[in-house]
PDB file of C-alpha atoms and ligand atoms in Angstrom:
ATOM      1  CA  MET A 180      10.150 122.556   1.325  1.00 43.00           C
ATOM      2  CA  THR A 181      12.968 123.523   4.036  1.00 44.00           C
ATOM      3  CA  ASP A 182      14.963 126.479   3.547  1.00 47.00           C
ATOM      4  CA  LYS A 183      18.484 125.459   4.299  1.00 51.00           C
ATOM      5  CA  LYS A 184      20.877 128.335   4.112  1.00 54.00           C
ATOM      6  CA  LYS A 185      24.261 127.593   3.620  1.00 55.00           C
ATOM      7  CA  PRO A 186      26.355 128.820   6.289  1.00 52.00           C
ATOM      8  CA  ALA A 187      28.487 132.061   5.371  1.00 53.00           C
ATOM      9  CA  PRO A 188      32.004 131.116   4.544  1.00 53.00           C
ATOM     10  CA  GLU A 189      34.344 131.900   7.231  1.00 55.00           C
ATOM     11  CA  GLN A 190      35.797 135.467   6.578  1.00 56.00           C
ATOM     12  CA  LYS A 191      39.645 135.075   6.652  1.00 61.00           C
ATOM     13  CA  ASP A 192      41.818 138.170   7.200  1.00 70.00           C
ATOM     14  CA  GLU A 193      44.005 139.192   4.168  1.00 92.00           C
ATOM     15  CA  MET A 194      47.625 138.707   4.604  1.00 97.00           C
ATOM     16  CA  LYS A 195      49.295 141.740   6.552  1.00 97.00           C
ATOM     17  CA  ILE A 196      51.883 142.596   8.929  1.00 98.00           C
ATOM     18  CA  THR A 197      51.292 145.599  11.022  1.00 98.00           C
ATOM     19  CA  VAL A 198      54.290 147.097  12.932  1.00 98.00           C
ATOM     20  CA  THR A 199      53.267 148.032  16.622  1.00 98.00           C
ATOM     21  CA  LYS A 200      54.905 151.155  18.500  1.00 97.00           C
ATOM     22  CA  ASN A 201      57.858 149.815  20.233  1.00 98.00           C
ATOM     23  CA  GLY A 202      56.439 146.397  20.070  1.00 98.00           C
ATOM     24  CA  PRO A 203      56.221 143.226  17.928  1.00 98.00           C
ATOM     25  CA  TYR A 204      54.955 142.828  14.333  1.00 98.00           C
ATOM     26  CA  ILE A 205      51.537 141.626  14.427  1.00 98.00           C
ATOM     27  CA  VAL A 206      51.172 139.260  11.372  1.00 98.00           C
ATOM     28  CA  THR A 207      47.495 138.342  10.258  1.00 97.00           C
ATOM     29  CA  GLY A 208      45.852 136.222   7.664  1.00 97.00           C
ATOM     30  CA  GLY A 209      47.387 132.863   8.322  1.00 97.00           C
ATOM     31  CA  VAL A 210      50.909 133.937   6.772  1.00 98.00           C
ATOM     32  CA  PRO A 211      53.295 130.811   6.401  1.00 98.00           C
ATOM     33  CA  LEU A 212      56.184 131.183   8.795  1.00 98.00           C
ATOM     34  CA  ILE A 213      59.481 129.317   7.545  1.00 98.00           C
ATOM     35  CA  ARG A 214      63.006 129.093   8.793  1.00 98.00           C
ATOM     36  CA  MET A 215      65.863 128.972   5.757  1.00 97.00           C
ATOM     37  CA  GLU A 216      69.471 128.849   5.728  1.00 97.00           C
ATOM     38  CA  ILE A 217      71.858 130.469   3.085  1.00 96.00           C
ATOM     39  CA  CYS A 218      74.043 127.788   1.858  1.00 94.00           C
ATOM     40  CA  ASN A 219      77.688 128.301   0.412  1.00 94.00           C
ATOM     41  CA  ASP A 220      78.915 126.559  -2.661  1.00 94.00           C
ATOM     42  CA  ASP A 221      82.282 124.720  -2.746  1.00 94.00           C
ATOM     43  CA  GLU A 222      84.095 128.005  -3.062  1.00 94.00           C
ATOM     44  CA  GLY A 223      82.275 129.491  -0.170  1.00 92.00           C
ATOM     45  CA  TYR A 224      80.143 131.877  -2.088  1.00 94.00           C
ATOM     46  CA  CYS A 225      76.240 132.029  -1.053  1.00 93.00           C
ATOM     47  CA  ARG A 226      74.526 130.063  -3.392  1.00 95.00           C
ATOM     48  CA  THR A 227      71.182 128.554  -2.431  1.00 95.00           C
ATOM     49  CA  TRP A 228      68.303 128.710   0.178  1.00 96.00           C
ATOM     50  CA  ARG A 229      67.468 125.457   2.243  1.00 97.00           C
ATOM     51  CA  GLU A 230      64.195 125.213   4.086  1.00 98.00           C
ATOM     52  CA  VAL A 231      64.998 123.859   7.736  1.00 97.00           C
ATOM     53  CA  GLU A 232      61.740 124.675   9.589  1.00 97.00           C
ATOM     54  CA  ARG A 233      58.239 125.349   8.905  1.00 98.00           C
ATOM     55  CA  PHE A 234      56.118 126.578  11.496  1.00 98.00           C
ATOM     56  CA  SER A 235      52.423 125.274  12.123  1.00 97.00           C
ATOM     57  CA  VAL A 236      50.351 128.011  10.585  1.00 94.00           C
ATOM     58  CA  GLN A 237      48.629 130.372  12.985  1.00 96.00           C
ATOM     59  CA  GLU A 238      46.001 132.946  11.939  1.00 97.00           C
ATOM     60  CA  THR A 239      47.531 135.539  13.818  1.00 97.00           C
ATOM     61  CA  TYR A 240      50.898 135.759  15.754  1.00 98.00           C
ATOM     62  CA  ALA A 241      53.384 138.441  16.939  1.00 98.00           C
ATOM     63  CA  LEU A 242      56.958 138.388  15.753  1.00 98.00           C
ATOM     64  CA  CYS A 243      59.709 139.910  17.962  1.00 98.00           C
ATOM     65  CA  ARG A 244      61.117 143.070  16.741  1.00 98.00           C
ATOM     66  CA  CYS A 245      63.279 143.973  19.515  1.00 97.00           C
ATOM     67  CA  GLY A 246      65.714 140.947  19.460  1.00 97.00           C
ATOM     68  CA  HIS A 247      65.385 140.142  23.150  1.00 97.00           C
ATOM     69  CA  SER A 248      62.540 137.534  23.163  1.00 98.00           C
ATOM     70  CA  GLN A 249      63.013 134.124  25.145  1.00 97.00           C
ATOM     71  CA  HIS A 250      60.594 132.815  22.696  1.00 97.00           C
ATOM     72  CA  LYS A 251      62.016 133.607  19.296  1.00 96.00           C
ATOM     73  CA  PRO A 252      60.862 134.191  16.642  1.00 97.00           C
ATOM     74  CA  PHE A 253      57.830 134.978  18.569  1.00 98.00           C
ATOM     75  CA  CYS A 254      57.438 137.984  20.908  1.00 98.00           C
ATOM     76  CA  ASP A 255      56.968 137.156  24.507  1.00 98.00           C
ATOM     77  CA  GLY A 256      56.611 140.872  25.987  1.00 97.00           C
ATOM     78  CA  THR A 257      60.390 141.475  26.903  1.00 98.00           C
ATOM     79  CA  HIS A 258      60.121 144.539  24.662  1.00 98.00           C
ATOM     80  CA  ALA A 259      58.146 146.515  27.322  1.00 97.00           C
ATOM     81  CA  LYS A 260      60.383 145.247  30.219  1.00 97.00           C
ATOM     82  CA  ILE A 261      63.697 146.356  28.374  1.00 97.00           C
ATOM     83  CA  GLY A 262      62.099 149.695  27.092  1.00 97.00           C
ATOM     84  CA  PHE A 263      62.576 148.882  23.359  1.00 97.00           C
ATOM     85  CA  ILE A 264      62.303 152.115  21.327  1.00 97.00           C
ATOM     86  CA  GLY A 265      61.337 150.873  17.832  1.00 96.00           C
ATOM     87  CA  THR A 266      60.477 154.048  15.947  1.00 95.00           C
ATOM     88  CA  GLU A 267      60.035 153.825  12.158  1.00 94.00           C
ATOM     89  CA  THR A 268      62.660 155.920  10.692  1.00 90.00           C
ATOM     90  CA  ALA A 269      61.831 154.704   7.353  1.00 86.00           C
ATOM     91  CA  GLY A 270      58.155 156.005   7.747  1.00 63.00           C
ATOM     92  CA  SER A 271      59.437 159.620   7.747  1.00 56.00           C
ATOM     93  CA  GLU A 272      61.181 159.626   4.563  1.00 55.00           C
ATOM     94  CA  PRO A 273      61.327 157.459   1.574  1.00 57.00           C
ATOM     95  CA  TYR A 274      62.891 154.195   2.395  1.00 59.00           C
ATOM     96  CA  LEU A 275      63.325 153.561  -1.259  1.00 65.00           C
ATOM     97  CA  ARG A 276      65.980 156.139  -2.155  1.00 70.00           C
ATOM     98  CA  GLN A 277      66.831 156.581  -5.852  1.00 80.00           C
ATOM     99  CA  PRO A 278      68.615 153.379  -6.782  1.00 88.00           C
ATOM    100  CA  ARG A 279      72.137 153.316  -8.898  1.00 93.00           C
ATOM    101  CA  ILE A 280      71.241 152.030 -12.238  1.00 95.00           C
ATOM    102  CA  ILE A 281      73.896 149.884 -13.969  1.00 96.00           C
ATOM    103  CA  THR A 282      72.950 149.123 -17.685  1.00 96.00           C
ATOM    104  CA  GLY A 283      74.226 146.596 -19.802  1.00 98.00           C
ATOM    105  CA  PRO A 284      73.690 145.306 -23.388  1.00 98.00           C
ATOM    106  CA  GLU A 285      71.012 142.948 -22.214  1.00 98.00           C
ATOM    107  CA  LEU A 286      69.929 143.957 -18.640  1.00 98.00           C
ATOM    108  CA  GLU A 287      69.694 146.815 -16.425  1.00 97.00           C
ATOM    109  CA  LEU A 288      70.489 146.692 -12.429  1.00 97.00           C
ATOM    110  CA  LEU A 289      68.765 148.884 -10.031  1.00 95.00           C
ATOM    111  CA  ASP A 290      70.638 148.835  -6.865  1.00 95.00           C
ATOM    112  CA  TYR A 291      68.956 150.378  -3.633  1.00 91.00           C
ATOM    113  CA  GLU A 292      72.146 150.183  -1.773  1.00 89.00           C
ATOM    114  CA  ASN A 293      70.663 151.260   1.637  1.00 86.00           C
ATOM    115  CA  LEU A 294      68.450 148.126   1.677  1.00 90.00           C
ATOM    116  CA  CYS A 295      71.632 145.766   1.780  1.00 91.00           C
ATOM    117  CA  VAL A 296      71.180 142.934   4.303  1.00 92.00           C
ATOM    118  CA  HIS A 297      74.436 141.291   3.558  1.00 91.00           C
ATOM    119  CA  ALA A 298      72.989 138.018   2.098  1.00 92.00           C
ATOM    120  CA  ARG A 299      76.061 137.833  -0.443  1.00 94.00           C
ATOM    121  CA  PHE A 300      74.423 136.255  -3.450  1.00 95.00           C
ATOM    122  CA  CYS A 301      75.602 138.971  -5.599  1.00 96.00           C
ATOM    123  CA  MET A 302      79.355 138.314  -5.454  1.00 96.00           C
ATOM    124  CA  ARG A 303      79.797 135.240  -7.393  1.00 96.00           C
ATOM    125  CA  ALA A 304      81.481 135.084 -10.495  1.00 96.00           C
ATOM    126  CA  GLY A 305      82.817 138.648 -10.552  1.00 96.00           C
ATOM    127  CA  GLY A 306      79.761 139.994  -8.928  1.00 97.00           C
ATOM    128  CA  VAL A 307      76.182 140.849 -10.323  1.00 98.00           C
ATOM    129  CA  TRP A 308      77.292 144.376 -11.318  1.00 98.00           C
ATOM    130  CA  ASN A 309      80.028 143.057 -13.635  1.00 98.00           C
ATOM    131  CA  LEU A 310      77.847 140.398 -14.758  1.00 98.00           C
ATOM    132  CA  THR A 311      75.091 142.953 -15.723  1.00 98.00           C
ATOM    133  CA  GLU A 312      77.740 144.763 -17.646  1.00 98.00           C
ATOM    134  CA  ASN A 313      78.555 141.834 -19.636  1.00 98.00           C
ATOM    135  CA  SER A 314      75.031 140.537 -20.001  1.00 98.00           C
ATOM    136  CA  ASP A 315      75.205 139.860 -23.990  1.00 98.00           C
ATOM    137  CA  ASN A 316      77.302 136.706 -22.737  1.00 98.00           C
ATOM    138  CA  PRO A 317      74.364 134.132 -21.794  1.00 98.00           C
ATOM    139  CA  ALA A 318      76.241 132.787 -19.016  1.00 98.00           C
ATOM    140  CA  ALA A 319      76.649 136.038 -17.375  1.00 98.00           C
ATOM    141  CA  LYS A 320      73.240 137.149 -18.106  1.00 98.00           C
ATOM    142  CA  ALA A 321      71.812 133.821 -16.451  1.00 98.00           C
ATOM    143  CA  THR A 322      74.006 134.378 -13.239  1.00 98.00           C
ATOM    144  CA  ALA A 323      73.185 137.921 -13.242  1.00 98.00           C
ATOM    145  CA  ILE A 324      69.470 137.046 -13.017  1.00 98.00           C
ATOM    146  CA  GLU A 325      69.992 134.307 -10.460  1.00 97.00           C
ATOM    147  CA  GLU A 326      71.932 136.490  -8.137  1.00 97.00           C
ATOM    148  CA  ALA A 327      69.671 139.534  -8.371  1.00 98.00           C
ATOM    149  CA  CYS A 328      66.621 136.992  -7.796  1.00 97.00           C
ATOM    150  CA  ASN A 329      68.229 135.700  -4.764  1.00 97.00           C
ATOM    151  CA  CYS A 330      68.672 138.886  -3.200  1.00 97.00           C
ATOM    152  CA  PRO A 331      66.109 138.898  -0.216  1.00 97.00           C
ATOM    153  CA  SER A 332      65.586 142.342   0.551  1.00 96.00           C
ATOM    154  CA  GLY A 333      64.904 143.701  -2.948  1.00 95.00           C
ATOM    155  CA  ARG A 334      68.064 145.817  -2.884  1.00 94.00           C
ATOM    156  CA  LEU A 335      69.039 144.363  -6.343  1.00 96.00           C
ATOM    157  CA  VAL A 336      66.478 144.419  -9.014  1.00 96.00           C
ATOM    158  CA  ILE A 337      67.165 143.459 -12.550  1.00 97.00           C
ATOM    159  CA  ARG A 338      65.067 144.322 -15.538  1.00 96.00           C
ATOM    160  CA  ASP A 339      65.313 143.510 -19.152  1.00 97.00           C
ATOM    161  CA  ALA A 340      67.158 146.316 -20.853  1.00 96.00           C
ATOM    162  CA  GLU A 341      64.985 146.433 -23.966  1.00 96.00           C
ATOM    163  CA  THR A 342      61.497 146.152 -22.511  1.00 96.00           C
ATOM    164  CA  GLY A 343      62.319 147.570 -19.015  1.00 94.00           C
ATOM    165  CA  LYS A 344      60.384 144.906 -17.475  1.00 96.00           C
ATOM    166  CA  ALA A 345      61.546 143.643 -13.992  1.00 95.00           C
ATOM    167  CA  ILE A 346      62.585 139.877 -13.885  1.00 97.00           C
ATOM    168  CA  GLU A 347      61.191 138.852 -10.407  1.00 97.00           C
ATOM    169  CA  PRO A 348      61.278 135.513  -8.587  1.00 97.00           C
ATOM    170  CA  GLU A 349      58.036 133.558  -7.889  1.00 97.00           C
ATOM    171  CA  LEU A 350      57.863 133.431  -4.060  1.00 97.00           C
ATOM    172  CA  GLU A 351      55.599 131.584  -1.893  1.00 97.00           C
ATOM    173  CA  ARG A 352      53.643 134.293   0.162  1.00 97.00           C
ATOM    174  CA  SER A 353      55.416 133.902   3.406  1.00 98.00           C
ATOM    175  CA  ILE A 354      57.752 135.010   5.939  1.00 98.00           C
ATOM    176  CA  VAL A 355      61.347 133.544   6.104  1.00 98.00           C
ATOM    177  CA  LEU A 356      63.358 133.710   9.300  1.00 98.00           C
ATOM    178  CA  ILE A 357      67.021 134.258   7.447  1.00 97.00           C
ATOM    179  CA  GLU A 358      70.024 132.148   9.044  1.00 94.00           C
ATOM    180  CA  TYR A 359      73.628 131.987   7.780  1.00 91.00           C
ATOM    181  CA  PRO A 360      75.318 129.105   9.787  1.00 88.00           C
ATOM    182  CA  PRO A 361      78.664 129.386   8.405  1.00 84.00           C
ATOM    183  CA  ARG A 362      78.965 132.757  10.259  1.00 85.00           C
ATOM    184  CA  GLU A 363      76.207 132.287  12.966  1.00 87.00           C
ATOM    185  CA  GLU A 364      74.288 135.121  11.635  1.00 89.00           C
ATOM    186  CA  HIS A 365      70.568 135.517  12.256  1.00 92.00           C
ATOM    187  CA  GLY A 366      69.213 137.755   9.578  1.00 93.00           C
ATOM    188  CA  PRO A 367      66.262 139.581   9.071  1.00 97.00           C
ATOM    189  CA  LEU A 368      62.475 138.724   8.373  1.00 98.00           C
ATOM    190  CA  TRP A 369      62.310 137.886   4.739  1.00 98.00           C
ATOM    191  CA  VAL A 370      58.869 139.131   3.589  1.00 98.00           C
ATOM    192  CA  ARG A 371      58.012 137.332   0.319  1.00 98.00           C
ATOM    193  CA  GLY A 372      55.245 137.666  -2.073  1.00 97.00           C
ATOM    194  CA  GLY A 373      53.997 141.164  -1.835  1.00 96.00           C
ATOM    195  CA  ILE A 374      52.567 140.771   1.736  1.00 97.00           C
ATOM    196  CA  PRO A 375      51.482 144.477   2.848  1.00 96.00           C
ATOM    197  CA  VAL A 376      53.547 145.853   5.707  1.00 96.00           C
ATOM    198  CA  VAL A 377      51.747 148.654   7.692  1.00 96.00           C
ATOM    199  CA  SER A 378      53.238 151.235   9.951  1.00 95.00           C
ATOM    200  CA  ALA A 379      52.173 151.765  13.581  1.00 96.00           C
ATOM    201  CA  GLU A 380      50.520 154.913  12.490  1.00 94.00           C
ATOM    202  CA  GLY A 381      48.373 152.794   9.668  1.00 95.00           C
ATOM    203  CA  LYS A 382      50.489 153.679   6.914  1.00 92.00           C
ATOM    204  CA  PRO A 383      51.125 151.245   4.339  1.00 93.00           C
ATOM    205  CA  TYR A 384      54.641 150.732   2.851  1.00 92.00           C
ATOM    206  CA  ARG A 385      55.256 150.240  -0.664  1.00 90.00           C
ATOM    207  CA  ILE A 386      54.400 146.653  -1.610  1.00 92.00           C
ATOM    208  CA  ARG A 387      57.175 144.679  -2.928  1.00 93.00           C
ATOM    209  CA  ASN A 388      57.625 141.130  -3.835  1.00 96.00           C
ATOM    210  CA  ARG A 389      60.918 140.873  -1.610  1.00 96.00           C
ATOM    211  CA  LEU A 390      61.782 142.927   1.421  1.00 96.00           C
ATOM    212  CA  THR A 391      63.269 142.300   4.815  1.00 97.00           C
ATOM    213  CA  LEU A 392      62.161 143.621   8.400  1.00 97.00           C
ATOM    214  CA  CYS A 393      64.422 144.035  11.345  1.00 97.00           C
ATOM    215  CA  ARG A 394      64.277 141.509  13.933  1.00 97.00           C
ATOM    216  CA  CYS A 395      67.493 142.379  16.069  1.00 96.00           C
ATOM    217  CA  GLY A 396      66.220 145.907  17.019  1.00 96.00           C
ATOM    218  CA  ARG A 397      69.260 147.634  15.873  1.00 95.00           C
ATOM    219  CA  SER A 398      68.360 148.805  12.334  1.00 94.00           C
ATOM    220  CA  LYS A 399      68.581 152.663  11.683  1.00 91.00           C
ATOM    221  CA  ASN A 400      65.900 152.117   8.993  1.00 91.00           C
ATOM    222  CA  LYS A 401      63.180 150.482  10.904  1.00 95.00           C
ATOM    223  CA  PRO A 402      61.035 148.809  10.196  1.00 96.00           C
ATOM    224  CA  PHE A 403      63.454 147.476   7.503  1.00 94.00           C
ATOM    225  CA  CYS A 404      66.674 145.808   7.955  1.00 94.00           C
ATOM    226  CA  ASP A 405      69.926 147.647   7.285  1.00 91.00           C
ATOM    227  CA  GLY A 406      72.416 145.044   7.798  1.00 91.00           C
ATOM    228  CA  SER A 407      72.945 146.155  11.642  1.00 91.00           C
ATOM    229  CA  HIS A 408      72.752 142.534  12.730  1.00 90.00           C
ATOM    230  CA  ILE A 409      76.028 141.782  11.523  1.00 85.00           C
ATOM    231  CA  GLN A 410      77.812 143.958  13.638  1.00 66.00           C
ATOM    232  CA  HIS A 411      77.143 142.173  16.973  1.00 49.00           C
TER     233      HIS A 411
HETATM  234  S1  FES B 707      58.998 142.637  20.369  1.00 50.32           S
HETATM  235 FE1  FES B 707      58.295 141.724  21.966  1.00 50.32          FE
HETATM  236  S2  FES B 707      59.680 140.581  22.819  1.00 50.32           S
HETATM  237 FE2  FES B 707      60.807 141.666  21.208  1.00 50.32          FE
END
């Protein structure tokens, strides 16, 4: 009898994003990379997401963090030529500061204001804050949940007021390049589904279902986006 050993299954890397010192994000584990646009409703409010491009899956790739690559979203080495300083300021202090908490009859909203990336889903129908305060109204409650769950950075987290359980969207584990064509804004990298992010020093950031990483090089809360891309 021949002893046919099965080949060992190919060891795949776990999905992970590693920040490099003054350089790109190294993405490992075959993370899907998608480009999505924020779409307005008829009244001009940010309302839905639309997938416009899905890149072919690569096991490992480097995403530009300095904002100057000629081959975006990928790094082409320009960061070294321009002397990009990508110091991770979020690494030296808790980037998740105490949230403002808005308590309504059926919902509770946690608002981490310093994580705002100006995706603007929270402004429709009086705004997520008012909607939370009126969450005994079923329509207001549903809209508050929708608006908070569309917030890409996780600035807004909504919870059931009675149980305290967070209501989170189910997101494909992936990285999304956020685009907002009405204002020609190129937003951050939206990291979805709890993919770990590790600092250049090897320290893991808190794993979250939704977070956003700077891709313009201007954030003062690196590696996270602080909305600075809006100012150019
Ligand atoms: S990080 Fe390498 S070109 Fe931007």
